[in-house]
């Protein structure tokens, strides 16, 4: 699989007209080396690049392709809906059907509003929380990613509980000053901040399972303490389920941890692979949105009929047969975890695999899987770069970043997973 000349040609053309030749930074392969791969098509659990090379895909468009690439029912829904019109900028039947499906499946969602991305969903949910509480301060956790809205592109400062500092140029200090940042997995730090500033906090936001800085699986006790303290101080709990929503089950991470958020944000899976986001909660909160209430949010392409139809087809397929799809995803994820872990052990490497459901992360360091961003060891990135390149050369596509996760879809079967494990064993043997 050495011929990637067409991808290289496309990349050189792209660099002349797009910054770094990409429309999202991680795609540039800067952290793993080499030139990015340009894909032409996908089917099931496989993708094919511009040179005709075929790969087993564990990126799955960063999570939404839970049914696999080009699932027939989703493709047919897109085809038939697009034939009747791509966009109206007006209400359509498809958005009602998807809203009914989502709210009937998730216990704490009485109403939802659709937007076009996860970033937009989180941004809008925070505005709603601020409007509903009359407060400005938002608390997030270091290592959690909630999109690229200015006030959320912040990282922890030097103290244990600090105001955020901008982690991107172009973000004013004053914006970041409305966001406090704490470490994950630290009840004491969280409770101390709430004691001092809880009555100023509009919302506490956390990823259902932090999955953009490794897979930082949180303890249920920590998540429940967040829920309790939010209730005590009148702050709203926003659960960012953009990755976990409808991937870990119909109730996502909320069901995993046994917590009920005030607001939840969605993306990824509910669009069937099309661009989408959504946020929702109780009727009382959601009816504070314009035109019923004072909190403004709008979008010309929100509720786009093609996206809504794709999402409805995907969720209907996923939710049939009394949850058997999630049992199968759990089984496939566990099979891959066991195989990769066994390969590491056989190679004499002190690494491990973190997993929740069909989301996995290669923990390429000593010790237990981290629960905090500052526990990730820096050498992980260098090790991963070599592993990524070697696997890509053998037809296995992983995310081009050591801090991103692997996704298993329902299109991955036992044969594909076992072949992946075998390839992984070969690569580890060469690396050792």
Tab-separated table of C-alpha atoms in Angstrom:
chain	number	residue	atom	x	y	z
A	1	UNK	CA	0.000	0.000	0.000
A	2	UNK	CA	2.872	2.336	-0.820
A	3	UNK	CA	1.255	4.181	-3.729
A	4	UNK	CA	-0.465	7.309	-2.458
A	5	UNK	CA	0.524	9.545	-5.342
A	6	UNK	CA	-3.015	10.730	-6.029
A	7	UNK	CA	-3.493	11.686	-2.356
A	8	UNK	CA	-0.193	13.591	-2.423
A	9	UNK	CA	-1.236	15.416	-5.585
A	10	UNK	CA	-4.565	16.393	-4.032
A	11	UNK	CA	-2.819	17.515	-0.860
A	12	UNK	CA	-0.421	19.769	-2.752
A	13	UNK	CA	-3.363	21.314	-4.616
A	14	UNK	CA	-5.272	21.711	-1.357
A	15	UNK	CA	-2.391	23.517	0.342
A	16	UNK	CA	-2.599	26.247	-2.287
A	17	UNK	CA	-6.235	27.048	-1.546
A	18	UNK	CA	-6.885	25.933	2.076
A	19	UNK	CA	-4.799	26.540	5.233
A	20	UNK	CA	-2.526	23.478	5.600
A	21	UNK	CA	-4.681	21.893	2.905
A	22	UNK	CA	-7.445	20.915	5.344
A	23	UNK	CA	-10.679	22.178	6.843
A	24	UNK	CA	-10.056	20.782	10.333
A	25	UNK	CA	-6.552	20.869	11.878
A	26	UNK	CA	-6.087	17.237	12.954
A	27	UNK	CA	-6.633	16.049	9.384
A	28	UNK	CA	-3.264	17.539	8.374
A	29	UNK	CA	-1.397	14.576	9.991
A	30	UNK	CA	0.979	16.998	11.742
A	31	UNK	CA	1.036	14.914	14.937
A	32	UNK	CA	1.611	11.554	13.222
A	33	UNK	CA	3.769	12.552	10.268
A	34	UNK	CA	3.333	12.066	6.563
A	35	UNK	CA	0.718	13.505	4.259
A	36	UNK	CA	-3.016	13.143	4.855
A	37	UNK	CA	-5.017	10.525	3.014
A	38	UNK	CA	-7.777	11.716	0.701
A	39	UNK	CA	-10.746	9.363	0.636
A	40	UNK	CA	-13.031	8.637	-2.286
A	41	UNK	CA	-15.651	6.295	-0.883
A	42	UNK	CA	-16.675	4.102	2.017
A	43	UNK	CA	-18.777	1.000	2.502
A	44	UNK	CA	-19.492	-0.795	5.744
A	45	UNK	CA	-16.353	-0.681	7.880
A	46	UNK	CA	-14.020	0.105	4.977
A	47	UNK	CA	-12.850	3.261	3.210
A	48	UNK	CA	-11.000	3.573	-0.082
A	49	UNK	CA	-8.553	6.394	-0.796
A	50	UNK	CA	-7.931	8.338	-3.993
A	51	UNK	CA	-5.319	5.769	-5.076
A	52	UNK	CA	-7.617	2.791	-4.591
A	53	UNK	CA	-6.083	1.622	-1.301
A	54	UNK	CA	-8.606	0.008	1.038
A	55	UNK	CA	-8.562	0.450	4.824
A	56	UNK	CA	-10.487	-0.870	7.808
A	57	UNK	CA	-11.820	2.349	9.324
A	58	UNK	CA	-11.796	2.961	13.078
A	59	UNK	CA	-12.379	6.701	12.740
A	60	UNK	CA	-15.944	6.357	11.436
A	61	UNK	CA	-16.097	10.082	10.633
A	62	UNK	CA	-15.116	10.709	14.282
A	63	UNK	CA	-18.004	8.679	15.630
A	64	UNK	CA	-21.283	9.251	13.814
A	65	UNK	CA	-21.120	6.254	11.478
A	66	UNK	CA	-22.381	3.811	14.065
A	67	UNK	CA	-24.030	1.765	11.279
A	68	UNK	CA	-20.953	1.956	9.060
A	69	UNK	CA	-20.327	3.817	5.817
A	70	UNK	CA	-23.096	4.215	3.243
A	71	UNK	CA	-25.681	2.211	5.153
A	72	UNK	CA	-28.384	1.374	2.570
A	73	UNK	CA	-31.313	2.705	4.608
A	74	UNK	CA	-29.562	5.995	5.342
A	75	UNK	CA	-28.429	6.446	1.744
A	76	UNK	CA	-31.941	5.764	0.475
A	77	UNK	CA	-33.399	8.298	2.917
A	78	UNK	CA	-30.917	10.917	1.695
A	79	UNK	CA	-31.574	10.104	-1.953
A	80	UNK	CA	-35.349	10.266	-1.809
A	81	UNK	CA	-35.422	13.378	0.381
A	82	UNK	CA	-32.842	15.251	-1.719
A	83	UNK	CA	-34.900	14.540	-4.835
A	84	UNK	CA	-37.711	16.593	-3.291
A	85	UNK	CA	-35.544	19.531	-2.243
A	86	UNK	CA	-32.268	20.131	-0.443
A	87	UNK	CA	-33.322	22.961	1.848
A	88	UNK	CA	-36.319	25.157	2.513
A	89	UNK	CA	-35.352	27.425	5.400
A	90	UNK	CA	-38.821	26.571	6.686
A	91	UNK	CA	-40.449	23.835	8.797
A	92	UNK	CA	-40.551	20.352	7.304
A	93	UNK	CA	-41.986	16.963	8.206
A	94	UNK	CA	-38.568	15.358	8.636
A	95	UNK	CA	-37.550	17.566	11.575
A	96	UNK	CA	-40.755	16.697	13.429
A	97	UNK	CA	-40.162	12.981	12.927
A	98	UNK	CA	-36.577	13.129	14.198
A	99	UNK	CA	-37.553	15.292	17.174
A	100	UNK	CA	-40.281	12.822	18.106
A	101	UNK	CA	-37.843	9.932	17.802
A	102	UNK	CA	-35.141	11.581	19.916
A	103	UNK	CA	-37.443	12.794	22.691
A	104	UNK	CA	-39.237	9.462	22.918
A	105	UNK	CA	-35.938	7.622	23.300
A	106	UNK	CA	-34.219	9.866	25.884
A	107	UNK	CA	-36.056	10.170	29.239
A	108	UNK	CA	-34.809	13.669	30.183
A	109	UNK	CA	-35.554	15.288	26.829
A	110	UNK	CA	-39.005	16.824	26.620
A	111	UNK	CA	-38.071	19.169	23.786
A	112	UNK	CA	-35.117	19.585	21.423
A	113	UNK	CA	-33.900	22.161	18.968
A	114	UNK	CA	-31.787	21.145	15.989
A	115	UNK	CA	-28.727	23.032	14.773
A	116	UNK	CA	-25.986	22.226	12.289
A	117	UNK	CA	-23.027	21.141	14.452
A	118	UNK	CA	-22.004	20.017	17.923
A	119	UNK	CA	-20.204	23.324	18.480
A	120	UNK	CA	-23.394	25.210	17.720
A	121	UNK	CA	-25.393	22.942	20.025
A	122	UNK	CA	-23.067	23.538	22.973
A	123	UNK	CA	-22.819	27.265	22.319
A	124	UNK	CA	-26.606	27.530	22.252
A	125	UNK	CA	-27.123	25.383	25.358
A	126	UNK	CA	-24.765	27.621	27.333
A	127	UNK	CA	-26.568	30.740	26.152
A	128	UNK	CA	-29.833	29.163	27.250
A	129	UNK	CA	-28.357	28.292	30.649
A	130	UNK	CA	-27.133	31.848	31.133
A	131	UNK	CA	-30.475	33.244	30.094
A	132	UNK	CA	-32.420	30.889	32.340
A	133	UNK	CA	-30.282	31.483	35.446
A	134	UNK	CA	-29.370	35.129	34.968
A	135	UNK	CA	-25.719	34.204	35.656
A	136	UNK	CA	-22.616	34.507	33.488
A	137	UNK	CA	-19.980	32.091	34.807
A	138	UNK	CA	-19.544	28.654	33.202
A	139	UNK	CA	-17.427	25.836	34.634
A	140	UNK	CA	-15.723	23.290	32.373
A	141	UNK	CA	-13.107	20.612	33.002
A	142	UNK	CA	-9.559	20.468	31.693
A	143	UNK	CA	-9.272	17.957	28.868
A	144	UNK	CA	-12.912	18.228	27.801
A	145	UNK	CA	-13.590	19.608	24.336
A	146	UNK	CA	-16.905	21.279	23.588
A	147	UNK	CA	-16.312	22.718	20.151
A	148	UNK	CA	-14.571	25.888	19.054
A	149	UNK	CA	-16.791	28.613	20.514
A	150	UNK	CA	-14.587	31.391	21.937
A	151	UNK	CA	-15.565	31.038	25.576
A	152	UNK	CA	-14.883	27.270	25.544
A	153	UNK	CA	-11.470	27.346	23.872
A	154	UNK	CA	-9.808	27.698	27.234
A	155	UNK	CA	-7.395	25.603	29.248
A	156	UNK	CA	-6.527	25.432	32.912
A	157	UNK	CA	-4.305	28.108	34.408
A	158	UNK	CA	-1.606	27.623	37.018
A	159	UNK	CA	-3.809	27.107	40.049
A	160	UNK	CA	-5.995	24.196	41.020
A	161	UNK	CA	-9.202	26.142	40.383
A	162	UNK	CA	-8.631	28.967	37.963
A	163	UNK	CA	-10.288	31.077	35.372
A	164	UNK	CA	-9.570	29.734	31.948
A	165	UNK	CA	-6.845	31.125	29.751
A	166	UNK	CA	-7.341	31.262	25.974
A	167	UNK	CA	-5.956	28.195	24.215
A	168	UNK	CA	-6.299	29.783	20.774
A	169	UNK	CA	-5.208	33.089	19.306
A	170	UNK	CA	-8.161	35.317	18.565
A	171	UNK	CA	-9.977	34.556	21.827
A	172	UNK	CA	-10.162	37.696	24.003
A	173	UNK	CA	-9.080	37.328	27.617
A	174	UNK	CA	-12.404	38.841	28.627
A	175	UNK	CA	-14.277	35.979	26.950
A	176	UNK	CA	-12.177	33.364	28.710
A	177	UNK	CA	-12.743	35.220	31.960
A	178	UNK	CA	-16.329	33.985	32.020
A	179	UNK	CA	-15.164	30.361	32.052
A	180	UNK	CA	-13.639	28.596	35.055
A	181	UNK	CA	-11.627	25.398	34.565
A	182	UNK	CA	-11.070	22.516	36.971
A	183	UNK	CA	-9.287	19.169	36.692
A	184	UNK	CA	-11.397	16.084	36.115
A	185	UNK	CA	-11.788	13.439	38.814
A	186	UNK	CA	-11.359	15.812	41.782
A	187	UNK	CA	-14.443	16.189	43.978
A	188	UNK	CA	-12.620	18.332	46.522
A	189	UNK	CA	-11.560	20.946	43.992
A	190	UNK	CA	-15.048	20.970	42.515
A	191	UNK	CA	-16.845	21.298	45.835
A	192	UNK	CA	-14.441	24.026	46.985
A	193	UNK	CA	-15.136	26.106	43.885
A	194	UNK	CA	-18.880	25.593	44.266
A	195	UNK	CA	-18.713	26.706	47.896
A	196	UNK	CA	-17.006	29.929	46.877
A	197	UNK	CA	-18.697	30.696	43.573
A	198	UNK	CA	-21.585	28.275	43.129
A	199	UNK	CA	-24.190	31.023	43.209
A	200	UNK	CA	-22.450	32.753	40.288
A	201	UNK	CA	-22.313	29.695	38.039
A	202	UNK	CA	-24.881	29.421	35.269
A	203	UNK	CA	-23.801	25.981	34.083
A	204	UNK	CA	-21.339	23.189	34.668
A	205	UNK	CA	-20.534	21.438	31.402
A	206	UNK	CA	-18.755	18.113	30.986
A	207	UNK	CA	-18.352	15.584	28.192
A	208	UNK	CA	-20.374	12.444	28.834
A	209	UNK	CA	-17.111	10.535	28.566
A	210	UNK	CA	-14.192	12.872	27.796
A	211	UNK	CA	-12.974	11.510	24.454
A	212	UNK	CA	-10.959	14.277	22.816
A	213	UNK	CA	-7.932	14.095	25.114
A	214	UNK	CA	-7.732	10.360	25.348
A	215	UNK	CA	-10.658	8.400	26.734
A	216	UNK	CA	-10.879	9.710	30.290
A	217	UNK	CA	-13.553	7.496	31.824
A	218	UNK	CA	-14.912	9.164	34.957
A	219	UNK	CA	-16.037	7.543	38.182
A	220	UNK	CA	-19.823	7.495	38.685
A	221	UNK	CA	-19.295	9.038	42.141
A	222	UNK	CA	-17.611	12.072	40.599
A	223	UNK	CA	-20.368	12.547	38.028
A	224	UNK	CA	-23.044	12.231	40.705
A	225	UNK	CA	-21.286	14.772	42.896
A	226	UNK	CA	-21.424	17.223	39.987
A	227	UNK	CA	-25.161	16.599	39.663
A	228	UNK	CA	-25.731	17.086	43.396
A	229	UNK	CA	-23.712	20.300	43.670
A	230	UNK	CA	-25.403	21.814	40.628
A	231	UNK	CA	-28.763	21.165	42.255
A	232	UNK	CA	-27.597	22.633	45.572
A	233	UNK	CA	-26.413	25.900	44.016
A	234	UNK	CA	-28.987	26.336	41.275
A	235	UNK	CA	-26.487	25.812	38.447
A	236	UNK	CA	-27.546	23.844	35.386
A	237	UNK	CA	-25.724	20.647	34.463
A	238	UNK	CA	-25.033	20.420	30.728
A	239	UNK	CA	-23.988	16.960	29.576
A	240	UNK	CA	-22.141	17.105	26.263
A	241	UNK	CA	-23.279	13.914	24.533
A	242	UNK	CA	-22.037	14.894	21.072
A	243	UNK	CA	-19.889	11.746	21.007
A	244	UNK	CA	-21.672	9.535	23.536
A	245	UNK	CA	-25.307	10.288	22.692
A	246	UNK	CA	-26.961	7.244	21.072
A	247	UNK	CA	-23.552	5.532	20.917
A	248	UNK	CA	-23.475	4.267	24.501
A	249	UNK	CA	-27.189	3.491	24.433
A	250	UNK	CA	-30.381	5.445	24.006
A	251	UNK	CA	-29.655	7.345	27.213
A	252	UNK	CA	-25.977	7.836	26.407
A	253	UNK	CA	-23.572	8.707	29.200
A	254	UNK	CA	-26.460	9.876	31.362
A	255	UNK	CA	-27.596	6.285	31.544
A	256	UNK	CA	-24.049	5.012	32.014
A	257	UNK	CA	-23.514	7.144	35.120
A	258	UNK	CA	-27.068	7.340	36.394
A	259	UNK	CA	-27.282	11.135	36.253
A	260	UNK	CA	-29.964	13.374	34.793
A	261	UNK	CA	-28.671	16.566	33.173
A	262	UNK	CA	-30.667	19.777	32.898
A	263	UNK	CA	-29.573	20.188	29.297
A	264	UNK	CA	-27.858	17.783	26.920
A	265	UNK	CA	-26.150	18.378	23.599
A	266	UNK	CA	-26.043	15.963	20.682
A	267	UNK	CA	-24.448	15.539	17.268
A	268	UNK	CA	-22.626	12.711	15.535
A	269	UNK	CA	-24.932	9.702	15.560
A	270	UNK	CA	-28.287	11.519	15.300
A	271	UNK	CA	-27.427	12.761	11.804
A	272	UNK	CA	-26.540	9.400	10.324
A	273	UNK	CA	-23.277	10.904	9.071
A	274	UNK	CA	-24.732	14.247	7.930
A	275	UNK	CA	-23.861	17.569	9.667
A	276	UNK	CA	-26.141	18.055	12.658
A	277	UNK	CA	-26.335	19.091	16.267
A	278	UNK	CA	-29.114	19.318	18.823
A	279	UNK	CA	-29.692	20.439	22.368
A	280	UNK	CA	-32.588	19.704	24.634
A	281	UNK	CA	-34.011	19.442	28.096
A	282	UNK	CA	-37.201	20.107	29.985
A	283	UNK	CA	-40.115	21.921	28.409
A	284	UNK	CA	-39.732	24.693	31.000
A	285	UNK	CA	-36.141	25.387	29.966
A	286	UNK	CA	-36.569	24.947	26.231
A	287	UNK	CA	-39.567	27.291	26.095
A	288	UNK	CA	-37.264	30.105	27.141
A	289	UNK	CA	-35.926	30.045	23.580
A	290	UNK	CA	-37.127	32.603	21.052
A	291	UNK	CA	-39.856	33.103	19.912
A	292	UNK	CA	-41.440	31.842	23.148
A	293	UNK	CA	-38.809	33.304	25.459
A	294	UNK	CA	-35.995	35.852	25.644
A	295	UNK	CA	-33.047	33.632	24.596
A	296	UNK	CA	-32.296	34.065	20.903
A	297	UNK	CA	-30.914	31.348	18.654
A	298	UNK	CA	-31.536	30.735	14.970
A	299	UNK	CA	-30.136	28.906	11.941
A	300	UNK	CA	-31.122	28.870	8.293
A	301	UNK	CA	-30.144	25.230	7.816
A	302	UNK	CA	-31.351	24.024	11.223
A	303	UNK	CA	-33.722	21.129	10.665
A	304	UNK	CA	-32.461	20.610	7.125
A	305	UNK	CA	-34.740	17.935	5.593
A	306	UNK	CA	-31.948	15.799	4.123
A	307	UNK	CA	-30.029	15.680	7.388
A	308	UNK	CA	-33.187	15.029	9.391
A	309	UNK	CA	-34.159	12.151	7.095
A	310	UNK	CA	-30.686	10.616	7.380
A	311	UNK	CA	-30.801	10.888	11.162
A	312	UNK	CA	-34.241	9.358	11.394
A	313	UNK	CA	-33.240	6.420	9.205
A	314	UNK	CA	-30.083	5.836	11.241
A	315	UNK	CA	-31.820	5.969	14.611
A	316	UNK	CA	-34.709	3.790	13.499
A	317	UNK	CA	-32.266	1.148	12.347
A	318	UNK	CA	-30.267	1.470	15.553
A	319	UNK	CA	-33.234	1.345	17.916
A	320	UNK	CA	-35.010	-1.696	16.478
A	321	UNK	CA	-35.008	-5.126	18.134
A	322	UNK	CA	-35.108	-3.942	21.756
A	323	UNK	CA	-31.573	-2.665	22.035
A	324	UNK	CA	-29.832	-5.629	20.445
A	325	UNK	CA	-27.669	-3.233	18.436
A	326	UNK	CA	-26.103	-1.942	21.643
A	327	UNK	CA	-25.502	-5.468	22.874
A	328	UNK	CA	-23.679	-6.180	19.625
A	329	UNK	CA	-21.636	-2.965	19.858
A	330	UNK	CA	-20.622	-3.911	23.399
A	331	UNK	CA	-19.632	-7.390	22.254
A	332	UNK	CA	-17.591	-6.100	19.318
A	333	UNK	CA	-15.908	-3.439	21.447
A	334	UNK	CA	-15.008	-6.006	24.100
A	335	UNK	CA	-13.615	-8.384	21.467
A	336	UNK	CA	-11.353	-5.670	20.056
A	337	UNK	CA	-10.275	-4.560	23.529
A	338	UNK	CA	-9.340	-8.094	24.567
A	339	UNK	CA	-7.457	-8.734	21.349
A	340	UNK	CA	-5.445	-5.510	21.508
A	341	UNK	CA	-4.717	-6.001	25.209
A	342	UNK	CA	-3.519	-9.554	24.596
A	343	UNK	CA	-1.242	-8.337	21.803
A	344	UNK	CA	0.307	-5.764	24.131
A	345	UNK	CA	0.867	-8.366	26.827
A	346	UNK	CA	2.385	-10.858	24.395
A	347	UNK	CA	4.784	-8.164	23.196
A	348	UNK	CA	5.811	-7.477	26.797
A	349	UNK	CA	4.549	-3.914	26.675
A	350	UNK	CA	3.047	-2.295	29.803
A	351	UNK	CA	0.273	-0.610	27.846
A	352	UNK	CA	-3.484	-1.061	28.032
A	353	UNK	CA	-6.763	-0.242	26.324
A	354	UNK	CA	-9.410	2.040	27.781
A	355	UNK	CA	-12.918	1.248	26.595
A	356	UNK	CA	-16.509	2.205	27.157
A	357	UNK	CA	-18.929	0.444	24.840
A	358	UNK	CA	-17.786	0.848	21.243
A	359	UNK	CA	-15.272	3.627	22.016
A	360	UNK	CA	-11.650	2.609	22.664
A	361	UNK	CA	-8.343	4.362	23.301
A	362	UNK	CA	-4.816	2.971	23.176
A	363	UNK	CA	-3.138	3.838	26.496
A	364	UNK	CA	0.497	3.779	25.401
A	365	UNK	CA	2.027	4.386	28.835
A	366	UNK	CA	2.683	2.648	32.111
A	367	UNK	CA	0.119	2.433	34.857
A	368	UNK	CA	-3.643	2.556	34.918
A	369	UNK	CA	-5.657	4.382	32.289
A	370	UNK	CA	-5.734	8.090	33.125
A	371	UNK	CA	-8.886	9.855	34.242
A	372	UNK	CA	-7.350	13.329	33.992
A	373	UNK	CA	-5.718	15.159	31.116
A	374	UNK	CA	-2.587	15.966	33.138
A	375	UNK	CA	-2.020	12.242	33.750
A	376	UNK	CA	-1.330	11.559	30.060
A	377	UNK	CA	2.406	11.097	29.509
A	378	UNK	CA	3.996	13.102	26.701
A	379	UNK	CA	5.834	10.164	25.115
A	380	UNK	CA	2.470	8.703	24.136
A	381	UNK	CA	2.350	10.924	21.060
A	382	UNK	CA	5.690	9.752	19.669
A	383	UNK	CA	4.848	6.094	20.200
A	384	UNK	CA	1.455	6.546	18.591
A	385	UNK	CA	2.898	8.272	15.529
A	386	UNK	CA	4.985	5.186	14.697
A	387	UNK	CA	2.081	2.859	15.394
A	388	UNK	CA	-0.320	4.914	13.276
A	389	UNK	CA	2.005	4.938	10.281
A	390	UNK	CA	2.718	1.220	10.461
A	391	UNK	CA	-0.955	0.300	10.750
A	392	UNK	CA	-1.967	2.665	7.956
A	393	UNK	CA	0.573	0.976	5.700
A	394	UNK	CA	-1.172	-2.331	6.442
A	395	UNK	CA	-4.675	-1.101	5.770
A	396	UNK	CA	-5.829	-0.043	9.252
A	397	UNK	CA	-7.020	3.559	9.579
A	398	UNK	CA	-6.821	5.124	13.042
A	399	UNK	CA	-7.332	8.755	13.989
A	400	UNK	CA	-4.261	10.896	13.168
A	401	UNK	CA	-3.761	11.914	16.806
A	402	UNK	CA	-2.627	10.050	19.902
A	403	UNK	CA	-5.347	11.750	21.918
A	404	UNK	CA	-8.268	10.679	19.760
A	405	UNK	CA	-10.214	7.462	20.139
A	406	UNK	CA	-11.212	4.463	18.040
A	407	UNK	CA	-14.818	3.784	17.110
A	408	UNK	CA	-16.335	0.394	16.320
A	409	UNK	CA	-19.429	0.291	14.143
A	410	UNK	CA	-22.053	-2.369	13.606
A	411	UNK	CA	-20.402	-3.001	10.239
A	412	UNK	CA	-17.241	-4.298	11.947
A	413	UNK	CA	-17.590	-8.052	12.374
A	414	UNK	CA	-15.574	-10.697	14.194
A	415	UNK	CA	-13.446	-11.465	11.141
A	416	UNK	CA	-12.454	-7.829	10.629
A	417	UNK	CA	-11.690	-7.347	14.307
A	418	UNK	CA	-9.590	-10.504	14.502
A	419	UNK	CA	-7.664	-9.455	11.391
A	420	UNK	CA	-7.086	-6.043	12.978
A	421	UNK	CA	-5.711	-7.686	16.109
A	422	UNK	CA	-3.429	-9.885	14.020
A	423	UNK	CA	-2.069	-6.851	12.180
A	424	UNK	CA	-1.608	-5.047	15.491
A	425	UNK	CA	0.412	-7.992	16.808
A	426	UNK	CA	2.675	-7.894	13.749
A	427	UNK	CA	3.300	-4.173	14.127
A	428	UNK	CA	4.025	-4.430	17.850
A	429	UNK	CA	6.498	-7.228	17.144
A	430	UNK	CA	8.342	-5.029	14.676
A	431	UNK	CA	8.284	-2.035	17.004
A	432	UNK	CA	9.568	-4.105	19.922
